[in-house]
């Protein structure tokens, strides 16, 4: 028999869906003013506002995509996804609980700013530790709608009787995202996917789990020791927390809540900010937590989040991106196989490869490929100089982020080299290749460009603990 707590948790998704609230896209101005700055806690719709009106909209046409069908036809689609909208982690929920109790305990002492403090004191703490990062109902919808849109973008690949390969991280939010995506494909194709029955269309049955590819960062000993578990690795992040921009925000929030400034810190203020983002993403409401922050505050908090992503998952240390080379190799292995089979006039054995992971899966891979690299590293003391930075995590890896590799066969090519071309889309938008600035590349040229990463990637050499200090420093030397 399920315990009462378990029953309540099972009912929560239904309650969220039935709860009264504003229509989709009609959240109050407070949340909408802040929503461009939620970083990795951003809704996918921040990149595609048209989806708030029509979740199946393909948006305006993109020049150059797809390649002219008269000469080029898509041969293979490889995709790496971040899971859909999720609940906060247990640690985040516990921090929020402490902050909420602090506000409740001091609300009676407030006078001038009583409205904000009293409103938050009355706020219902609906988040529970057992939610712990699980996929929210909105996250399932994210993935279903994404699948249906991609079926519209690639009708010849995402078609009936095609073979679809599903791979996922072992985390439930990723497995559930894969299952939701598969269900969205089923709806789009109005039939059964090959190897999929109606019985398990919304379960995780038949989805391969592969943490070596989707959670390579956990298995990389050098990364875990020197970055993940190293208190000094995030020194730029820690310095920004104590810097003037963040101290001003903390002081302002403390004053608004009538709390002693020593009772608050950057982490607790960030938890309040993220609660605003979670209530918008999960419930589609403007949370009372949003009213604490101005747009300028939000920009500071976005930078705080981006500093963490930059130094822990991207360009801050070479090991961050180098550890993802195993995933890059896997992607190009499938592309190579499709080219070989096509040249031999054989059916493409893996026309669609769908891999479901995390922001931490995508961010290192994009860094390894050279996307969103600023001339100057993100640091604690250059916040104002980085106002127009390329590296903004909310625009790169929001919920349901997706990186698509589309391989084309062009039968009117003048040379064998021009016969196979490739495009990359991030979050359904065509990307310019960092080395050319173009939106299409010859496959052989792209492979040559990434030759060093592909040929010199030996996961054990990159990730095993070094035998000497000099070797270790090569991968953990900070960006300058």
Short mmCIF file of C-alpha atoms in Angstrom, two decimals:
data_model
loop_
_atom_site.label_atom_id
_atom_site.label_comp_id
_atom_site.label_asym_id
_atom_site.label_seq_id
_atom_site.Cartn_x
_atom_site.Cartn_y
_atom_site.Cartn_z
CA UNK A 1 0.00 0.00 0.00
CA UNK A 2 1.30 3.48 -0.87
CA UNK A 3 1.94 5.79 2.03
CA UNK A 4 -0.05 9.02 2.20
CA UNK A 5 2.99 11.09 1.14
CA UNK A 6 3.46 8.94 -1.94
CA UNK A 7 -0.22 9.31 -2.87
CA UNK A 8 -0.02 13.07 -2.55
CA UNK A 9 3.06 13.13 -4.76
CA UNK A 10 1.25 11.09 -7.40
CA UNK A 11 -1.67 13.54 -7.29
CA UNK A 12 0.48 16.66 -7.55
CA UNK A 13 0.81 16.66 -11.34
CA UNK A 14 -3.00 16.48 -11.69
CA UNK A 15 -3.48 19.25 -9.13
CA UNK A 16 -1.07 21.51 -11.01
CA UNK A 17 -2.89 20.92 -14.25
CA UNK A 18 -6.28 21.59 -12.69
CA UNK A 19 -5.24 24.51 -10.50
CA UNK A 20 -6.83 27.82 -11.49
CA UNK A 21 -4.44 30.37 -12.89
CA UNK A 22 -3.83 32.72 -15.80
CA UNK A 23 -4.00 31.42 -19.32
CA UNK A 24 -0.77 30.33 -20.91
CA UNK A 25 1.30 33.34 -21.90
CA UNK A 26 -0.67 35.68 -19.62
CA UNK A 27 1.54 35.56 -16.54
CA UNK A 28 1.77 38.90 -14.77
CA UNK A 29 4.35 41.48 -15.72
CA UNK A 30 6.65 40.81 -12.74
CA UNK A 31 7.59 37.32 -13.92
CA UNK A 32 7.76 38.33 -17.57
CA UNK A 33 10.13 41.19 -16.74
CA UNK A 34 12.53 38.78 -15.05
CA UNK A 35 12.10 35.70 -17.24
CA UNK A 36 14.88 36.54 -19.77
CA UNK A 37 17.41 36.24 -16.93
CA UNK A 38 16.60 32.87 -15.34
CA UNK A 39 19.63 31.13 -16.86
CA UNK A 40 19.44 27.35 -16.75
CA UNK A 41 16.02 27.63 -15.07
CA UNK A 42 14.55 29.34 -18.15
CA UNK A 43 11.45 28.26 -20.02
CA UNK A 44 12.03 27.13 -23.59
CA UNK A 45 9.45 29.70 -24.65
CA UNK A 46 11.86 32.52 -23.81
CA UNK A 47 13.63 31.62 -27.07
CA UNK A 48 10.40 31.07 -29.00
CA UNK A 49 7.66 33.41 -27.69
CA UNK A 50 5.33 32.23 -30.45
CA UNK A 51 5.03 28.89 -28.60
CA UNK A 52 3.08 30.63 -25.83
CA UNK A 53 0.31 31.17 -28.37
CA UNK A 54 0.77 27.98 -30.38
CA UNK A 55 3.00 25.22 -28.94
CA UNK A 56 3.24 23.60 -32.39
CA UNK A 57 4.35 26.74 -34.22
CA UNK A 58 7.48 26.34 -36.35
CA UNK A 59 8.05 30.09 -36.26
CA UNK A 60 9.16 32.21 -39.21
CA UNK A 61 11.10 30.53 -42.02
CA UNK A 62 14.86 30.32 -41.50
CA UNK A 63 16.88 31.30 -44.59
CA UNK A 64 19.04 28.37 -45.66
CA UNK A 65 17.11 25.72 -43.74
CA UNK A 66 16.56 23.09 -44.83
CA UNK A 67 18.92 22.77 -47.78
CA UNK A 68 17.15 22.97 -51.15
CA UNK A 69 15.22 19.71 -51.50
CA UNK A 70 15.88 19.61 -55.25
CA UNK A 71 19.52 18.83 -54.62
CA UNK A 72 19.90 17.74 -50.98
CA UNK A 73 17.84 15.34 -48.88
CA UNK A 74 18.25 14.76 -45.12
CA UNK A 75 19.97 11.47 -44.47
CA UNK A 76 20.31 11.35 -40.69
CA UNK A 77 19.25 13.30 -37.63
CA UNK A 78 21.30 13.09 -34.43
CA UNK A 79 19.89 14.96 -31.46
CA UNK A 80 21.04 15.64 -27.90
CA UNK A 81 18.32 16.95 -25.59
CA UNK A 82 18.14 18.45 -22.15
CA UNK A 83 15.19 17.14 -20.14
CA UNK A 84 12.01 19.20 -19.89
CA UNK A 85 10.91 21.49 -17.06
CA UNK A 86 11.66 19.89 -13.71
CA UNK A 87 10.93 20.44 -10.05
CA UNK A 88 13.71 21.92 -7.88
CA UNK A 89 16.23 19.58 -6.31
CA UNK A 90 15.94 18.46 -2.70
CA UNK A 91 18.78 20.82 -1.72
CA UNK A 92 17.07 23.81 -3.35
CA UNK A 93 13.77 22.98 -1.67
CA UNK A 94 15.41 22.70 1.73
CA UNK A 95 17.12 26.08 1.29
CA UNK A 96 13.81 27.63 0.28
CA UNK A 97 12.17 26.12 3.36
CA UNK A 98 14.76 27.76 5.61
CA UNK A 99 14.32 31.12 3.89
CA UNK A 100 10.54 30.90 4.10
CA UNK A 101 10.69 30.14 7.82
CA UNK A 102 13.04 33.08 8.30
CA UNK A 103 10.56 35.40 6.57
CA UNK A 104 7.63 34.02 8.57
CA UNK A 105 9.53 34.52 11.81
CA UNK A 106 10.27 38.17 11.02
CA UNK A 107 7.10 39.24 9.21
CA UNK A 108 5.54 40.64 12.39
CA UNK A 109 8.51 42.96 12.92
CA UNK A 110 8.08 44.58 9.53
CA UNK A 111 6.44 47.97 9.14
CA UNK A 112 7.40 50.09 6.13
CA UNK A 113 7.72 47.14 3.77
CA UNK A 114 5.09 44.95 5.36
CA UNK A 115 3.31 44.08 2.11
CA UNK A 116 6.15 42.09 0.52
CA UNK A 117 7.13 40.32 3.73
CA UNK A 118 3.56 39.50 4.77
CA UNK A 119 2.68 38.28 1.28
CA UNK A 120 5.62 35.89 1.27
CA UNK A 121 4.92 34.80 4.84
CA UNK A 122 1.44 33.74 3.70
CA UNK A 123 2.79 32.00 0.59
CA UNK A 124 2.10 28.26 0.63
CA UNK A 125 5.22 26.11 0.58
CA UNK A 126 4.00 23.56 -1.97
CA UNK A 127 7.42 22.20 -2.91
CA UNK A 128 8.35 18.97 -1.15
CA UNK A 129 11.79 17.29 -0.83
CA UNK A 130 10.51 14.12 -2.50
CA UNK A 131 9.98 16.06 -5.75
CA UNK A 132 13.81 16.24 -5.95
CA UNK A 133 14.43 17.28 -9.56
CA UNK A 134 11.71 15.08 -11.08
CA UNK A 135 10.15 15.95 -14.41
CA UNK A 136 7.15 18.25 -13.91
CA UNK A 137 3.91 17.83 -15.89
CA UNK A 138 4.96 20.90 -17.86
CA UNK A 139 8.21 19.08 -18.70
CA UNK A 140 6.32 16.19 -20.26
CA UNK A 141 4.38 18.66 -22.35
CA UNK A 142 7.66 20.39 -23.34
CA UNK A 143 8.96 17.17 -24.83
CA UNK A 144 5.73 16.05 -26.47
CA UNK A 145 5.33 19.38 -28.25
CA UNK A 146 9.01 19.44 -29.24
CA UNK A 147 8.67 15.99 -30.80
CA UNK A 148 5.64 17.08 -32.78
CA UNK A 149 7.42 20.20 -34.02
CA UNK A 150 10.52 18.25 -35.06
CA UNK A 151 8.28 15.80 -36.93
CA UNK A 152 7.01 18.84 -38.83
CA UNK A 153 10.54 20.11 -39.52
CA UNK A 154 11.90 16.73 -40.66
CA UNK A 155 8.95 14.84 -42.18
CA UNK A 156 11.12 12.51 -44.27
CA UNK A 157 13.24 11.43 -41.27
CA UNK A 158 10.69 11.42 -38.45
CA UNK A 159 8.27 9.29 -40.38
CA UNK A 160 6.33 6.08 -39.95
CA UNK A 161 8.27 2.83 -40.14
CA UNK A 162 11.53 4.60 -39.39
CA UNK A 163 13.87 3.17 -36.79
CA UNK A 164 14.33 5.49 -33.80
CA UNK A 165 17.15 5.02 -31.31
CA UNK A 166 16.41 6.35 -27.80
CA UNK A 167 19.27 6.82 -25.31
CA UNK A 168 18.99 8.47 -21.91
CA UNK A 169 20.75 9.40 -18.71
CA UNK A 170 19.76 7.18 -15.79
CA UNK A 171 18.02 10.11 -14.07
CA UNK A 172 14.25 9.76 -14.07
CA UNK A 173 13.70 13.26 -15.46
CA UNK A 174 15.66 12.27 -18.57
CA UNK A 175 14.05 8.84 -18.97
CA UNK A 176 10.62 10.43 -18.53
CA UNK A 177 11.54 13.13 -21.06
CA UNK A 178 12.51 10.45 -23.57
CA UNK A 179 9.20 8.65 -22.99
CA UNK A 180 7.25 11.91 -23.39
CA UNK A 181 9.14 12.70 -26.61
CA UNK A 182 8.36 9.23 -27.93
CA UNK A 183 4.68 9.77 -27.13
CA UNK A 184 4.78 13.11 -28.96
CA UNK A 185 6.22 11.35 -32.01
CA UNK A 186 3.48 8.75 -31.81
CA UNK A 187 0.86 11.50 -31.78
CA UNK A 188 2.54 13.28 -34.70
CA UNK A 189 2.79 10.17 -36.81
CA UNK A 190 -0.60 8.83 -35.72
CA UNK A 191 0.71 5.31 -35.62
CA UNK A 192 3.17 3.05 -33.92
CA UNK A 193 6.87 3.80 -33.83
CA UNK A 194 9.01 0.87 -34.88
CA UNK A 195 9.87 -1.13 -31.79
CA UNK A 196 7.26 0.74 -29.74
CA UNK A 197 3.88 -0.51 -28.66
CA UNK A 198 0.91 1.51 -27.42
CA UNK A 199 1.33 -0.33 -24.13
CA UNK A 200 4.62 1.37 -23.24
CA UNK A 201 4.45 4.55 -25.35
CA UNK A 202 4.47 6.68 -22.19
CA UNK A 203 6.79 4.49 -20.11
CA UNK A 204 10.55 4.22 -20.16
CA UNK A 205 10.51 0.66 -21.48
CA UNK A 206 12.76 0.22 -24.49
CA UNK A 207 14.88 3.32 -23.78
CA UNK A 208 18.59 2.57 -23.46
CA UNK A 209 20.35 4.01 -20.40
CA UNK A 210 23.89 5.21 -21.04
CA UNK A 211 25.51 7.41 -18.39
CA UNK A 212 28.89 7.05 -20.06
CA UNK A 213 27.57 9.32 -22.83
CA UNK A 214 24.90 11.36 -21.05
CA UNK A 215 26.63 11.84 -17.68
CA UNK A 216 30.28 11.67 -18.70
CA UNK A 217 31.06 14.36 -16.12
CA UNK A 218 30.22 11.99 -13.26
CA UNK A 219 32.59 9.35 -14.61
CA UNK A 220 35.50 11.72 -15.24
CA UNK A 221 37.70 11.33 -12.16
CA UNK A 222 39.90 14.29 -12.99
CA UNK A 223 36.87 16.59 -13.38
CA UNK A 224 35.28 15.36 -10.15
CA UNK A 225 38.47 15.85 -8.12
CA UNK A 226 39.78 19.11 -9.56
CA UNK A 227 36.50 20.89 -10.35
CA UNK A 228 33.40 19.26 -8.86
CA UNK A 229 34.82 18.56 -5.39
CA UNK A 230 37.41 21.34 -5.30
CA UNK A 231 36.30 24.29 -3.18
CA UNK A 232 38.80 26.63 -4.84
CA UNK A 233 37.77 25.87 -8.45
CA UNK A 234 34.80 28.26 -8.22
CA UNK A 235 36.83 31.18 -6.87
CA UNK A 236 35.42 33.62 -9.46
CA UNK A 237 31.88 32.62 -8.49
CA UNK A 238 32.66 32.98 -4.78
CA UNK A 239 34.30 36.36 -5.36
CA UNK A 240 31.24 37.65 -7.23
CA UNK A 241 28.99 36.54 -4.37
CA UNK A 242 30.98 38.85 -2.10
CA UNK A 243 31.40 41.59 -4.72
CA UNK A 244 29.67 44.97 -4.86
CA UNK A 245 26.96 44.03 -7.38
CA UNK A 246 25.77 41.01 -5.42
CA UNK A 247 26.09 42.73 -2.03
CA UNK A 248 23.84 45.52 -3.29
CA UNK A 249 21.17 43.01 -4.32
CA UNK A 250 21.40 41.11 -1.00
CA UNK A 251 21.14 44.36 0.96
CA UNK A 252 18.11 45.48 -1.02
CA UNK A 253 16.29 42.17 -0.53
CA UNK A 254 17.10 42.15 3.19
CA UNK A 255 15.65 45.65 3.49
CA UNK A 256 12.51 44.68 1.56
CA UNK A 257 11.95 41.68 3.84
CA UNK A 258 12.91 43.59 7.03
CA UNK A 259 15.63 41.05 7.72
CA UNK A 260 19.08 41.72 9.16
CA UNK A 261 21.44 41.72 6.19
CA UNK A 262 23.58 39.12 7.95
CA UNK A 263 20.65 36.68 7.82
CA UNK A 264 20.81 36.65 4.02
CA UNK A 265 23.51 35.69 1.55
CA UNK A 266 23.84 35.29 -2.22
CA UNK A 267 22.74 31.64 -2.12
CA UNK A 268 19.47 32.39 -0.31
CA UNK A 269 18.70 35.34 -2.57
CA UNK A 270 19.33 33.12 -5.60
CA UNK A 271 16.92 30.53 -4.15
CA UNK A 272 14.23 33.22 -3.92
CA UNK A 273 14.95 34.23 -7.53
CA UNK A 274 14.77 30.65 -8.74
CA UNK A 275 11.46 30.14 -6.91
CA UNK A 276 10.09 32.91 -9.09
CA UNK A 277 11.39 30.99 -12.12
CA UNK A 278 10.02 27.63 -10.96
CA UNK A 279 6.51 28.97 -10.34
CA UNK A 280 6.50 30.53 -13.81
CA UNK A 281 7.91 27.43 -15.54
CA UNK A 282 5.90 24.81 -13.64
CA UNK A 283 2.63 26.61 -12.81
CA UNK A 284 2.71 29.47 -15.32
CA UNK A 285 2.03 32.05 -12.62
CA UNK A 286 3.75 35.21 -11.51
CA UNK A 287 5.03 34.23 -8.08
CA UNK A 288 5.06 36.71 -5.17
CA UNK A 289 8.78 35.94 -5.01
CA UNK A 290 9.17 37.76 -8.33
CA UNK A 291 8.12 41.07 -6.76
CA UNK A 292 11.36 41.14 -4.75
CA UNK A 293 13.50 41.74 -7.82
CA UNK A 294 14.03 44.48 -10.36
CA UNK A 295 15.32 43.82 -13.85
CA UNK A 296 18.75 45.06 -12.77
CA UNK A 297 18.74 42.60 -9.87
CA UNK A 298 17.84 39.85 -12.33
CA UNK A 299 20.81 40.69 -14.57
CA UNK A 300 23.16 40.37 -11.59
CA UNK A 301 21.64 37.02 -10.61
CA UNK A 302 21.82 35.80 -14.20
CA UNK A 303 25.54 36.59 -14.21
CA UNK A 304 25.95 34.70 -10.94
CA UNK A 305 24.41 31.62 -12.57
CA UNK A 306 26.41 32.08 -15.76
CA UNK A 307 29.66 32.29 -13.80
CA UNK A 308 28.92 28.86 -12.34
CA UNK A 309 28.10 27.40 -15.75
CA UNK A 310 31.16 28.98 -17.37
CA UNK A 311 33.67 27.79 -14.77
CA UNK A 312 32.12 24.40 -14.06
CA UNK A 313 30.69 23.32 -17.41
CA UNK A 314 32.22 25.38 -20.19
CA UNK A 315 35.35 27.40 -20.96
CA UNK A 316 36.59 27.96 -17.39
CA UNK A 317 38.79 24.84 -17.34
CA UNK A 318 39.84 22.63 -20.30
CA UNK A 319 38.68 19.45 -18.53
CA UNK A 320 35.07 20.73 -18.58
CA UNK A 321 34.76 20.46 -22.34
CA UNK A 322 37.41 17.79 -22.97
CA UNK A 323 35.44 15.32 -20.87
CA UNK A 324 32.60 15.56 -23.43
CA UNK A 325 34.77 14.36 -26.33
CA UNK A 326 33.40 10.85 -25.82
CA UNK A 327 29.95 12.19 -26.72
CA UNK A 328 31.33 14.07 -29.74
CA UNK A 329 33.00 10.87 -30.93
CA UNK A 330 29.71 8.99 -30.63
CA UNK A 331 27.87 11.65 -32.66
CA UNK A 332 30.46 11.57 -35.46
CA UNK A 333 30.59 7.77 -35.38
CA UNK A 334 26.90 7.67 -36.32
CA UNK A 335 27.42 10.35 -38.97
CA UNK A 336 30.34 8.40 -40.46
CA UNK A 337 28.29 5.22 -40.51
CA UNK A 338 25.46 6.97 -42.37
CA UNK A 339 27.90 8.32 -44.98
CA UNK A 340 29.48 4.89 -45.47
CA UNK A 341 26.11 3.19 -45.84
CA UNK A 342 24.90 5.87 -48.24
CA UNK A 343 27.99 5.49 -50.44
CA UNK A 344 27.34 1.75 -50.56
CA UNK A 345 23.67 2.34 -51.42
CA UNK A 346 22.65 0.58 -48.22
CA UNK A 347 19.70 1.60 -46.02
CA UNK A 348 20.73 3.92 -43.20
CA UNK A 349 20.74 1.69 -40.12
CA UNK A 350 20.39 4.59 -37.65
CA UNK A 351 18.53 7.41 -39.38
CA UNK A 352 17.40 9.03 -36.11
CA UNK A 353 19.40 8.98 -32.86
CA UNK A 354 17.72 10.71 -29.91
CA UNK A 355 19.78 11.19 -26.73
CA UNK A 356 18.38 12.68 -23.52
CA UNK A 357 20.62 14.24 -20.90
CA UNK A 358 21.16 17.42 -18.95
CA UNK A 359 22.32 21.01 -19.27
CA UNK A 360 25.61 19.57 -18.01
CA UNK A 361 25.63 17.24 -21.02
CA UNK A 362 25.08 19.93 -23.63
CA UNK A 363 27.12 22.82 -22.22
CA UNK A 364 30.52 21.06 -22.30
CA UNK A 365 29.86 19.69 -25.79
CA UNK A 366 28.99 23.14 -27.14
CA UNK A 367 32.16 24.51 -25.55
CA UNK A 368 34.25 21.74 -27.11
CA UNK A 369 32.77 22.73 -30.47
CA UNK A 370 33.64 26.40 -29.89
CA UNK A 371 30.16 27.91 -29.64
CA UNK A 372 29.41 31.00 -27.49
CA UNK A 373 33.01 31.76 -26.65
CA UNK A 374 33.71 35.31 -25.52
CA UNK A 375 37.07 36.97 -26.09
CA UNK A 376 37.34 37.69 -22.37
CA UNK A 377 36.57 35.03 -19.73
CA UNK A 378 33.66 35.66 -17.36
CA UNK A 379 35.10 36.85 -14.05
CA UNK A 380 33.96 38.38 -10.80
CA UNK A 381 35.35 41.80 -11.68
CA UNK A 382 34.11 42.23 -15.26
CA UNK A 383 30.34 42.05 -14.85
CA UNK A 384 29.75 45.40 -16.60
CA UNK A 385 32.10 44.57 -19.48
CA UNK A 386 30.21 41.30 -20.01
CA UNK A 387 26.76 42.85 -20.39
CA UNK A 388 26.72 41.86 -24.08
CA UNK A 389 28.45 38.49 -23.68
CA UNK A 390 27.76 35.55 -25.96
CA UNK A 391 27.72 33.10 -23.05
CA UNK A 392 24.22 33.34 -21.57
CA UNK A 393 23.13 29.95 -20.29
CA UNK A 394 19.41 30.69 -20.52
CA UNK A 395 19.73 31.19 -24.27
CA UNK A 396 21.91 28.10 -24.65
CA UNK A 397 20.49 25.41 -22.34
CA UNK A 398 16.98 26.29 -21.14
CA UNK A 399 14.63 23.44 -20.25
CA UNK A 400 14.12 21.13 -23.27
CA UNK A 401 17.25 22.50 -24.99
CA UNK A 402 18.18 20.52 -28.09
CA UNK A 403 21.24 20.26 -30.31
CA UNK A 404 20.51 18.77 -33.74
CA UNK A 405 23.00 17.43 -36.29
CA UNK A 406 21.36 17.12 -39.73
CA UNK A 407 23.32 15.21 -42.37
CA UNK A 408 22.31 15.70 -46.01
CA UNK A 409 23.06 13.78 -49.18
CA UNK A 410 23.30 16.05 -52.22
CA UNK A 411 22.94 14.12 -55.48
CA UNK A 412 23.82 17.06 -57.74
CA UNK A 413 27.24 17.59 -56.15
CA UNK A 414 30.05 18.42 -58.55
CA UNK A 415 32.67 16.56 -56.48
CA UNK A 416 32.49 13.59 -54.07
CA UNK A 417 33.49 15.93 -51.23
CA UNK A 418 30.41 18.10 -51.82
CA UNK A 419 28.04 15.14 -51.76
CA UNK A 420 27.55 15.18 -47.97
CA UNK A 421 26.70 18.37 -46.09
CA UNK A 422 25.70 19.11 -42.54
CA UNK A 423 23.77 21.70 -40.56
CA UNK A 424 23.52 22.22 -36.81
CA UNK A 425 20.49 23.62 -35.02
CA UNK A 426 20.41 24.67 -31.39
CA UNK A 427 16.95 24.97 -29.89
CA UNK A 428 15.45 24.73 -33.39
CA UNK A 429 17.52 27.67 -34.67
CA UNK A 430 20.13 27.31 -37.38
CA UNK A 431 23.67 27.86 -36.07
CA UNK A 432 26.69 29.39 -37.74
CA UNK A 433 29.77 27.19 -37.54
CA UNK A 434 32.42 28.90 -35.40
CA UNK A 435 35.21 28.27 -37.90
CA UNK A 436 33.43 29.59 -41.02
CA UNK A 437 30.47 31.71 -39.96
CA UNK A 438 28.34 29.72 -42.43
CA UNK A 439 25.19 27.73 -41.63
CA UNK A 440 26.12 24.75 -43.78
CA UNK A 441 29.40 22.84 -43.98
CA UNK A 442 30.80 20.06 -46.07
CA UNK A 443 30.83 17.05 -43.79
CA UNK A 444 34.48 16.23 -44.51
CA UNK A 445 35.51 19.83 -43.73
CA UNK A 446 33.65 19.81 -40.41
CA UNK A 447 35.20 16.51 -39.47
CA UNK A 448 38.64 17.85 -40.31
CA UNK A 449 37.99 20.94 -38.21
CA UNK A 450 37.25 18.79 -35.16
CA UNK A 451 39.91 16.23 -36.00
CA UNK A 452 42.04 16.93 -32.93
CA UNK A 453 39.16 16.44 -30.51
CA UNK A 454 37.94 13.34 -32.34
CA UNK A 455 41.28 11.62 -32.85
CA UNK A 456 42.91 12.51 -29.54
CA UNK A 457 39.98 11.70 -27.32
CA UNK A 458 40.81 8.76 -25.11
CA UNK A 459 38.46 9.07 -22.17
CA UNK A 460 40.77 7.29 -19.76
CA UNK A 461 43.68 9.56 -20.67
CA UNK A 462 41.55 12.68 -20.35
CA UNK A 463 39.70 11.70 -17.19
CA UNK A 464 41.85 9.30 -15.17
CA UNK A 465 43.80 10.87 -12.34
CA UNK A 466 47.17 12.16 -13.62
CA UNK A 467 50.40 10.43 -12.69
CA UNK A 468 52.13 13.75 -12.17
CA UNK A 469 51.12 17.33 -11.36
CA UNK A 470 52.24 18.76 -14.70
CA UNK A 471 49.90 16.47 -16.62
CA UNK A 472 47.00 17.36 -14.35
CA UNK A 473 47.57 21.10 -14.78
CA UNK A 474 47.06 20.86 -18.55
CA UNK A 475 43.39 20.09 -18.07
CA UNK A 476 42.60 22.19 -15.00
CA UNK A 477 44.45 25.40 -15.76
CA UNK A 478 42.00 28.28 -15.49
CA UNK A 479 41.07 30.42 -18.50
CA UNK A 480 42.75 33.83 -18.73
#
